[in-house]
Amino acid sequence: MARSDGATGGQGGSPEAPRSQERGPGQPQASQGMSIRIGSLDGSAVNFGSHGSATTTNVTQTVAEPVQQRELLEAVRALREDLARFTATEDMEVLDAELVATEEEITASGAADRNRLQRLRDSLTSAGEVVAALGSGLAVGELVASLLGS
């Protein structure tokens, strides 16, 4: 909590005595008895004074619904089981590695990040016809597309 009325950060200290300052021509006199209280600030920048500056950069990431991430985890596991029934090709081995990494990421952090989803989509595309023929492959592809917004 920030306070400009002289109290020390909400810790109950005693107010400081006002300081007298010499003002040059064109500088306004300070208002006596004015106080400002700021309860909290999140994602903001504040500037006080005529020569100060405040800059803020807010980065917002779309957070997928936990339900979609759980559905993706289930679909990834189902696809891995289905792929085990086929003779492995190089593309299928790469896809399986991406499925394992996706499963681990969702299990550890609750969500697969955008980069992981893009790599998984690329691996699904490379594995091609086998994945397209499997219901579990279609489910993973649709969920990845939904989470990526494409």
Short mmCIF file of N, CA and C in Angstrom, two decimals:
data_model
loop_
_atom_site.label_atom_id
_atom_site.label_comp_id
_atom_site.label_asym_id
_atom_site.label_seq_id
_atom_site.Cartn_x
_atom_site.Cartn_y
_atom_site.Cartn_z
N MET A 1 0.84 -1.17 0.00
CA MET A 1 0.00 0.00 0.00
C MET A 1 0.89 1.23 0.00
N ALA A 2 0.64 2.17 -0.87
CA ALA A 2 1.43 3.40 -0.94
C ALA A 2 0.57 4.54 -0.44
N ARG A 3 1.16 5.42 0.37
CA ARG A 3 0.42 6.57 0.88
C ARG A 3 1.28 7.80 0.73
N SER A 4 0.66 8.87 0.29
CA SER A 4 1.43 10.10 0.14
C SER A 4 1.18 11.07 1.28
N ASP A 5 0.46 10.62 2.32
CA ASP A 5 0.16 11.55 3.41
C ASP A 5 1.21 11.48 4.51
N GLY A 6 2.36 10.89 4.21
CA GLY A 6 3.47 10.90 5.15
C GLY A 6 3.58 9.65 5.99
N ALA A 7 2.53 8.82 6.01
CA ALA A 7 2.62 7.60 6.81
C ALA A 7 3.58 6.65 6.11
N THR A 8 4.15 5.77 6.87
CA THR A 8 5.15 4.88 6.30
C THR A 8 4.51 3.58 5.87
N GLY A 9 4.19 3.47 4.57
CA GLY A 9 3.77 2.24 3.94
C GLY A 9 2.72 1.45 4.67
N GLY A 10 1.83 2.10 5.39
CA GLY A 10 0.77 1.39 6.07
C GLY A 10 1.24 0.72 7.35
N GLN A 11 2.43 1.03 7.84
CA GLN A 11 2.96 0.40 9.03
C GLN A 11 2.68 1.21 10.29
N GLY A 12 1.94 2.29 10.16
CA GLY A 12 1.55 3.06 11.34
C GLY A 12 2.60 4.01 11.85
N GLY A 13 3.56 4.45 11.08
CA GLY A 13 4.57 5.40 11.51
C GLY A 13 3.98 6.79 11.67
N SER A 14 4.73 7.71 12.22
CA SER A 14 4.22 9.06 12.40
C SER A 14 4.46 9.87 11.13
N PRO A 15 3.53 10.80 10.81
CA PRO A 15 3.70 11.61 9.60
C PRO A 15 4.93 12.49 9.69
N GLU A 16 5.55 12.69 8.55
CA GLU A 16 6.70 13.58 8.50
C GLU A 16 6.21 15.01 8.45
N ALA A 17 7.03 15.91 8.96
CA ALA A 17 6.70 17.33 8.90
C ALA A 17 6.82 17.80 7.47
N PRO A 18 5.90 18.67 6.99
CA PRO A 18 6.01 19.16 5.61
C PRO A 18 7.33 19.91 5.41
N ARG A 19 7.93 19.73 4.26
CA ARG A 19 9.18 20.40 3.94
C ARG A 19 8.85 21.66 3.17
N SER A 20 9.54 22.72 3.48
CA SER A 20 9.33 23.94 2.69
C SER A 20 10.30 23.91 1.54
N GLN A 21 9.79 24.23 0.37
CA GLN A 21 10.64 24.25 -0.80
C GLN A 21 10.48 25.61 -1.47
N GLU A 22 11.58 26.09 -1.99
CA GLU A 22 11.49 27.33 -2.76
C GLU A 22 10.95 26.97 -4.12
N ARG A 23 10.01 27.74 -4.58
CA ARG A 23 9.40 27.50 -5.88
C ARG A 23 9.83 28.60 -6.83
N GLY A 24 10.18 28.20 -8.01
CA GLY A 24 10.55 29.17 -9.04
C GLY A 24 9.29 29.72 -9.70
N PRO A 25 9.47 30.69 -10.60
CA PRO A 25 8.32 31.23 -11.30
C PRO A 25 7.65 30.15 -12.13
N GLY A 26 6.33 30.13 -12.13
CA GLY A 26 5.56 29.19 -12.92
C GLY A 26 5.36 27.84 -12.27
N GLN A 27 5.92 27.63 -11.07
CA GLN A 27 5.71 26.36 -10.39
C GLN A 27 4.57 26.53 -9.40
N PRO A 28 3.60 25.65 -9.43
CA PRO A 28 2.47 25.77 -8.52
C PRO A 28 2.87 25.47 -7.09
N GLN A 29 2.17 26.06 -6.18
CA GLN A 29 2.38 25.79 -4.77
C GLN A 29 1.75 24.45 -4.42
N ALA A 30 2.38 23.74 -3.51
CA ALA A 30 1.84 22.46 -3.07
C ALA A 30 0.59 22.69 -2.26
N SER A 31 -0.36 21.82 -2.46
CA SER A 31 -1.62 21.90 -1.73
C SER A 31 -1.39 21.38 -0.32
N GLN A 32 -1.78 22.12 0.69
CA GLN A 32 -1.64 21.68 2.06
C GLN A 32 -2.85 20.85 2.45
N GLY A 33 -2.64 19.77 3.17
CA GLY A 33 -3.72 18.96 3.67
C GLY A 33 -4.26 17.94 2.67
N MET A 34 -3.66 17.85 1.48
CA MET A 34 -4.12 16.87 0.50
C MET A 34 -3.43 15.54 0.77
N SER A 35 -4.20 14.47 0.67
CA SER A 35 -3.60 13.15 0.79
C SER A 35 -4.18 12.24 -0.29
N ILE A 36 -3.36 11.31 -0.67
CA ILE A 36 -3.75 10.33 -1.68
C ILE A 36 -3.49 8.96 -1.10
N ARG A 37 -4.46 8.09 -1.22
CA ARG A 37 -4.28 6.72 -0.75
C ARG A 37 -4.53 5.78 -1.91
N ILE A 38 -3.61 4.87 -2.09
CA ILE A 38 -3.73 3.88 -3.15
C ILE A 38 -3.76 2.52 -2.47
N GLY A 39 -4.90 1.86 -2.59
CA GLY A 39 -5.05 0.55 -1.94
C GLY A 39 -4.16 -0.50 -2.57
N SER A 40 -4.22 -0.64 -3.87
CA SER A 40 -3.36 -1.59 -4.57
C SER A 40 -3.36 -1.27 -6.05
N LEU A 41 -2.30 -1.67 -6.70
CA LEU A 41 -2.16 -1.50 -8.15
C LEU A 41 -1.66 -2.80 -8.72
N ASP A 42 -2.31 -3.25 -9.77
CA ASP A 42 -1.85 -4.43 -10.48
C ASP A 42 -1.82 -4.11 -11.95
N GLY A 43 -0.72 -4.41 -12.63
CA GLY A 43 -0.61 -4.19 -14.06
C GLY A 43 -0.73 -2.73 -14.44
N SER A 44 -0.23 -1.85 -13.60
CA SER A 44 -0.36 -0.42 -13.85
C SER A 44 0.97 0.29 -13.67
N ALA A 45 1.03 1.49 -14.20
CA ALA A 45 2.18 2.36 -13.98
C ALA A 45 1.63 3.71 -13.51
N VAL A 46 2.28 4.29 -12.54
CA VAL A 46 1.82 5.55 -11.98
C VAL A 46 2.96 6.55 -12.01
N ASN A 47 2.65 7.80 -12.31
CA ASN A 47 3.63 8.85 -12.35
C ASN A 47 3.15 10.00 -11.47
N PHE A 48 4.03 10.51 -10.67
CA PHE A 48 3.75 11.70 -9.87
C PHE A 48 4.81 12.74 -10.19
N GLY A 49 4.42 13.96 -10.33
CA GLY A 49 5.37 15.04 -10.58
C GLY A 49 5.38 15.45 -12.03
N SER A 50 5.82 16.67 -12.25
CA SER A 50 5.75 17.24 -13.59
C SER A 50 6.82 16.70 -14.54
N HIS A 51 7.88 16.11 -14.01
CA HIS A 51 8.95 15.63 -14.89
C HIS A 51 9.12 14.11 -14.84
N GLY A 52 8.22 13.45 -14.18
CA GLY A 52 8.33 11.99 -14.07
C GLY A 52 7.75 11.31 -15.28
N SER A 53 8.01 10.04 -15.39
CA SER A 53 7.40 9.25 -16.45
C SER A 53 7.11 7.87 -15.92
N ALA A 54 6.11 7.24 -16.48
CA ALA A 54 5.75 5.89 -16.07
C ALA A 54 5.51 5.07 -17.33
N THR A 55 6.05 3.89 -17.34
CA THR A 55 5.90 3.01 -18.48
C THR A 55 5.48 1.64 -17.98
N THR A 56 4.57 1.02 -18.67
CA THR A 56 4.17 -0.34 -18.32
C THR A 56 3.97 -1.14 -19.59
N THR A 57 4.27 -2.40 -19.50
CA THR A 57 4.01 -3.32 -20.60
C THR A 57 3.23 -4.48 -20.03
N ASN A 58 2.05 -4.69 -20.55
CA ASN A 58 1.22 -5.80 -20.10
C ASN A 58 1.21 -6.86 -21.19
N VAL A 59 1.54 -8.07 -20.80
CA VAL A 59 1.51 -9.19 -21.73
C VAL A 59 0.41 -10.12 -21.26
N THR A 60 -0.55 -10.34 -22.13
CA THR A 60 -1.67 -11.19 -21.78
C THR A 60 -1.63 -12.43 -22.64
N GLN A 61 -1.63 -13.56 -22.01
CA GLN A 61 -1.69 -14.81 -22.73
C GLN A 61 -3.06 -15.42 -22.49
N THR A 62 -3.58 -16.00 -23.54
CA THR A 62 -4.84 -16.68 -23.40
C THR A 62 -4.59 -17.98 -22.66
N VAL A 63 -5.31 -18.15 -21.60
CA VAL A 63 -5.16 -19.36 -20.81
C VAL A 63 -6.29 -20.30 -21.20
N ALA A 64 -5.92 -21.47 -21.62
CA ALA A 64 -6.92 -22.44 -22.03
C ALA A 64 -7.71 -22.91 -20.82
N GLU A 65 -8.94 -23.22 -21.06
CA GLU A 65 -9.77 -23.77 -20.01
C GLU A 65 -9.15 -25.07 -19.53
N PRO A 66 -9.13 -25.30 -18.23
CA PRO A 66 -8.59 -26.55 -17.72
C PRO A 66 -9.32 -27.77 -18.31
N VAL A 67 -10.60 -27.62 -18.64
CA VAL A 67 -11.35 -28.72 -19.22
C VAL A 67 -10.75 -29.12 -20.56
N GLN A 68 -10.40 -28.15 -21.40
CA GLN A 68 -9.79 -28.45 -22.69
C GLN A 68 -8.45 -29.14 -22.52
N GLN A 69 -7.68 -28.72 -21.55
CA GLN A 69 -6.38 -29.34 -21.31
C GLN A 69 -6.55 -30.78 -20.83
N ARG A 70 -7.55 -31.02 -19.96
CA ARG A 70 -7.81 -32.39 -19.51
C ARG A 70 -8.26 -33.26 -20.68
N GLU A 71 -9.12 -32.71 -21.54
CA GLU A 71 -9.57 -33.46 -22.71
C GLU A 71 -8.38 -33.78 -23.63
N LEU A 72 -7.49 -32.80 -23.80
CA LEU A 72 -6.31 -33.04 -24.63
C LEU A 72 -5.45 -34.14 -24.02
N LEU A 73 -5.26 -34.12 -22.71
CA LEU A 73 -4.46 -35.14 -22.04
C LEU A 73 -5.06 -36.53 -22.28
N GLU A 74 -6.37 -36.65 -22.15
CA GLU A 74 -7.03 -37.94 -22.39
C GLU A 74 -6.88 -38.37 -23.84
N ALA A 75 -7.05 -37.44 -24.78
CA ALA A 75 -6.92 -37.75 -26.20
C ALA A 75 -5.49 -38.14 -26.56
N VAL A 76 -4.51 -37.47 -25.97
CA VAL A 76 -3.10 -37.79 -26.20
C VAL A 76 -2.81 -39.22 -25.74
N ARG A 77 -3.31 -39.57 -24.57
CA ARG A 77 -3.09 -40.93 -24.05
C ARG A 77 -3.76 -41.98 -24.95
N ALA A 78 -4.97 -41.67 -25.40
CA ALA A 78 -5.67 -42.61 -26.29
C ALA A 78 -4.93 -42.77 -27.62
N LEU A 79 -4.42 -41.68 -28.17
CA LEU A 79 -3.68 -41.75 -29.43
C LEU A 79 -2.40 -42.57 -29.26
N ARG A 80 -1.72 -42.40 -28.16
CA ARG A 80 -0.50 -43.19 -27.92
C ARG A 80 -0.82 -44.68 -27.87
N GLU A 81 -1.94 -45.04 -27.24
CA GLU A 81 -2.35 -46.44 -27.19
C GLU A 81 -2.65 -46.96 -28.59
N ASP A 82 -3.37 -46.16 -29.38
CA ASP A 82 -3.72 -46.56 -30.74
C ASP A 82 -2.48 -46.70 -31.62
N LEU A 83 -1.53 -45.79 -31.49
CA LEU A 83 -0.33 -45.83 -32.32
C LEU A 83 0.53 -47.06 -32.03
N ALA A 84 0.44 -47.58 -30.81
CA ALA A 84 1.23 -48.75 -30.43
C ALA A 84 0.84 -49.98 -31.25
N ARG A 85 -0.34 -49.97 -31.87
CA ARG A 85 -0.82 -51.10 -32.66
C ARG A 85 -0.26 -51.13 -34.08
N PHE A 86 0.42 -50.05 -34.47
CA PHE A 86 0.92 -49.93 -35.84
C PHE A 86 2.43 -50.13 -35.86
N THR A 87 2.93 -50.49 -37.03
CA THR A 87 4.38 -50.57 -37.23
C THR A 87 4.91 -49.15 -37.23
N ALA A 88 5.92 -48.93 -36.41
CA ALA A 88 6.45 -47.57 -36.23
C ALA A 88 7.21 -47.11 -37.47
N THR A 89 6.96 -45.88 -37.84
CA THR A 89 7.74 -45.20 -38.87
C THR A 89 8.48 -44.08 -38.17
N GLU A 90 9.38 -43.44 -38.88
CA GLU A 90 10.11 -42.32 -38.28
C GLU A 90 9.16 -41.20 -37.84
N ASP A 91 8.18 -40.87 -38.71
CA ASP A 91 7.22 -39.81 -38.37
C ASP A 91 6.37 -40.18 -37.16
N MET A 92 6.02 -41.46 -37.06
CA MET A 92 5.24 -41.90 -35.91
C MET A 92 6.05 -41.86 -34.62
N GLU A 93 7.35 -42.14 -34.72
CA GLU A 93 8.22 -42.06 -33.55
C GLU A 93 8.36 -40.62 -33.07
N VAL A 94 8.47 -39.69 -34.01
CA VAL A 94 8.54 -38.27 -33.66
C VAL A 94 7.22 -37.84 -33.02
N LEU A 95 6.11 -38.28 -33.61
CA LEU A 95 4.80 -37.95 -33.04
C LEU A 95 4.68 -38.51 -31.63
N ASP A 96 5.09 -39.76 -31.43
CA ASP A 96 5.01 -40.35 -30.10
C ASP A 96 5.83 -39.56 -29.09
N ALA A 97 7.01 -39.12 -29.50
CA ALA A 97 7.85 -38.30 -28.60
C ALA A 97 7.14 -37.00 -28.23
N GLU A 98 6.47 -36.38 -29.20
CA GLU A 98 5.72 -35.14 -28.93
C GLU A 98 4.52 -35.41 -28.02
N LEU A 99 3.88 -36.56 -28.23
CA LEU A 99 2.75 -36.93 -27.37
C LEU A 99 3.21 -37.14 -25.94
N VAL A 100 4.35 -37.80 -25.77
CA VAL A 100 4.92 -38.01 -24.43
C VAL A 100 5.24 -36.67 -23.78
N ALA A 101 5.90 -35.78 -24.52
CA ALA A 101 6.26 -34.47 -23.98
C ALA A 101 5.01 -33.65 -23.63
N THR A 102 3.98 -33.74 -24.46
CA THR A 102 2.73 -33.02 -24.19
C THR A 102 2.08 -33.56 -22.92
N GLU A 103 2.03 -34.88 -22.81
CA GLU A 103 1.45 -35.51 -21.62
C GLU A 103 2.20 -35.08 -20.36
N GLU A 104 3.53 -35.09 -20.41
CA GLU A 104 4.33 -34.69 -19.26
C GLU A 104 4.10 -33.23 -18.89
N GLU A 105 4.01 -32.36 -19.91
CA GLU A 105 3.82 -30.93 -19.65
C GLU A 105 2.46 -30.66 -19.01
N ILE A 106 1.42 -31.30 -19.54
CA ILE A 106 0.09 -31.08 -18.97
C ILE A 106 0.03 -31.64 -17.55
N THR A 107 0.63 -32.80 -17.34
CA THR A 107 0.63 -33.42 -16.01
C THR A 107 1.40 -32.57 -15.00
N ALA A 108 2.52 -32.02 -15.42
CA ALA A 108 3.37 -31.23 -14.51
C ALA A 108 2.82 -29.84 -14.24
N SER A 109 2.34 -29.15 -15.29
CA SER A 109 1.97 -27.74 -15.10
C SER A 109 0.47 -27.47 -15.27
N GLY A 110 -0.28 -28.46 -15.71
CA GLY A 110 -1.71 -28.27 -15.90
C GLY A 110 -2.10 -27.82 -17.29
N ALA A 111 -1.10 -27.51 -18.12
CA ALA A 111 -1.40 -27.05 -19.49
C ALA A 111 -0.18 -27.21 -20.37
N ALA A 112 -0.46 -27.46 -21.65
CA ALA A 112 0.60 -27.47 -22.65
C ALA A 112 0.70 -26.07 -23.22
N ASP A 113 1.91 -25.53 -23.30
CA ASP A 113 2.06 -24.16 -23.82
C ASP A 113 1.93 -24.14 -25.33
N ARG A 114 1.84 -22.94 -25.86
CA ARG A 114 1.60 -22.74 -27.29
C ARG A 114 2.69 -23.39 -28.16
N ASN A 115 3.95 -23.27 -27.77
CA ASN A 115 5.04 -23.88 -28.54
C ASN A 115 4.89 -25.39 -28.60
N ARG A 116 4.55 -26.00 -27.47
CA ARG A 116 4.35 -27.45 -27.43
C ARG A 116 3.20 -27.84 -28.36
N LEU A 117 2.11 -27.08 -28.32
CA LEU A 117 0.95 -27.38 -29.16
C LEU A 117 1.29 -27.26 -30.65
N GLN A 118 2.10 -26.28 -30.99
CA GLN A 118 2.49 -26.12 -32.40
C GLN A 118 3.37 -27.28 -32.86
N ARG A 119 4.29 -27.72 -32.01
CA ARG A 119 5.13 -28.87 -32.37
C ARG A 119 4.28 -30.13 -32.51
N LEU A 120 3.30 -30.28 -31.62
CA LEU A 120 2.41 -31.43 -31.70
C LEU A 120 1.59 -31.40 -32.99
N ARG A 121 1.08 -30.23 -33.34
CA ARG A 121 0.32 -30.10 -34.60
C ARG A 121 1.20 -30.46 -35.80
N ASP A 122 2.44 -29.98 -35.80
CA ASP A 122 3.35 -30.31 -36.91
C ASP A 122 3.61 -31.81 -36.99
N SER A 123 3.78 -32.46 -35.85
CA SER A 123 4.01 -33.90 -35.82
C SER A 123 2.78 -34.67 -36.28
N LEU A 124 1.61 -34.20 -35.92
CA LEU A 124 0.36 -34.83 -36.38
C LEU A 124 0.28 -34.77 -37.90
N THR A 125 0.62 -33.60 -38.43
CA THR A 125 0.59 -33.41 -39.89
C THR A 125 1.59 -34.32 -40.58
N SER A 126 2.78 -34.45 -40.03
CA SER A 126 3.82 -35.29 -40.63
C SER A 126 3.43 -36.77 -40.60
N ALA A 127 2.77 -37.20 -39.54
CA ALA A 127 2.38 -38.61 -39.44
C ALA A 127 1.23 -38.93 -40.39
N GLY A 128 0.50 -37.93 -40.82
CA GLY A 128 -0.48 -38.02 -41.89
C GLY A 128 -1.59 -39.01 -41.79
N GLU A 129 -1.63 -39.94 -42.76
CA GLU A 129 -2.77 -40.83 -42.97
C GLU A 129 -3.08 -41.71 -41.77
N VAL A 130 -2.08 -42.20 -41.10
CA VAL A 130 -2.33 -43.07 -39.95
C VAL A 130 -3.10 -42.31 -38.89
N VAL A 131 -2.66 -41.11 -38.59
CA VAL A 131 -3.33 -40.29 -37.57
C VAL A 131 -4.73 -39.91 -38.03
N ALA A 132 -4.87 -39.57 -39.30
CA ALA A 132 -6.18 -39.16 -39.83
C ALA A 132 -7.18 -40.31 -39.79
N ALA A 133 -6.70 -41.54 -39.85
CA ALA A 133 -7.59 -42.71 -39.84
C ALA A 133 -8.06 -43.07 -38.43
N LEU A 134 -7.42 -42.52 -37.43
CA LEU A 134 -7.76 -42.86 -36.04
C LEU A 134 -8.65 -41.78 -35.43
N GLY A 135 -9.70 -42.23 -34.77
CA GLY A 135 -10.57 -41.28 -34.06
C GLY A 135 -9.80 -40.50 -33.01
N SER A 136 -8.87 -41.17 -32.33
CA SER A 136 -8.08 -40.49 -31.31
C SER A 136 -7.17 -39.44 -31.94
N GLY A 137 -6.68 -39.72 -33.15
CA GLY A 137 -5.84 -38.75 -33.85
C GLY A 137 -6.63 -37.52 -34.25
N LEU A 138 -7.86 -37.75 -34.73
CA LEU A 138 -8.73 -36.62 -35.07
C LEU A 138 -9.05 -35.79 -33.84
N ALA A 139 -9.31 -36.45 -32.71
CA ALA A 139 -9.63 -35.74 -31.46
C ALA A 139 -8.46 -34.85 -31.02
N VAL A 140 -7.23 -35.41 -31.07
CA VAL A 140 -6.06 -34.62 -30.69
C VAL A 140 -5.92 -33.43 -31.64
N GLY A 141 -6.04 -33.68 -32.94
CA GLY A 141 -5.93 -32.60 -33.92
C GLY A 141 -6.93 -31.49 -33.70
N GLU A 142 -8.19 -31.85 -33.44
CA GLU A 142 -9.23 -30.84 -33.20
C GLU A 142 -8.97 -30.06 -31.92
N LEU A 143 -8.56 -30.73 -30.86
CA LEU A 143 -8.27 -30.03 -29.61
C LEU A 143 -7.07 -29.09 -29.77
N VAL A 144 -6.03 -29.54 -30.44
CA VAL A 144 -4.85 -28.69 -30.66
C VAL A 144 -5.26 -27.46 -31.48
N ALA A 145 -6.04 -27.66 -32.53
CA ALA A 145 -6.49 -26.53 -33.35
C ALA A 145 -7.32 -25.57 -32.52
N SER A 146 -8.18 -26.08 -31.68
CA SER A 146 -9.01 -25.23 -30.81
C SER A 146 -8.17 -24.43 -29.83
N LEU A 147 -7.19 -25.09 -29.21
CA LEU A 147 -6.33 -24.40 -28.24
C LEU A 147 -5.43 -23.36 -28.90
N LEU A 148 -5.05 -23.62 -30.15
CA LEU A 148 -4.22 -22.65 -30.88
C LEU A 148 -5.06 -21.56 -31.53
N GLY A 149 -6.36 -21.75 -31.54
CA GLY A 149 -7.23 -20.74 -32.16
C GLY A 149 -7.16 -20.77 -33.66
N SER A 150 -6.90 -21.94 -34.25
CA SER A 150 -6.82 -22.02 -35.71
C SER A 150 -7.71 -23.12 -36.24
#
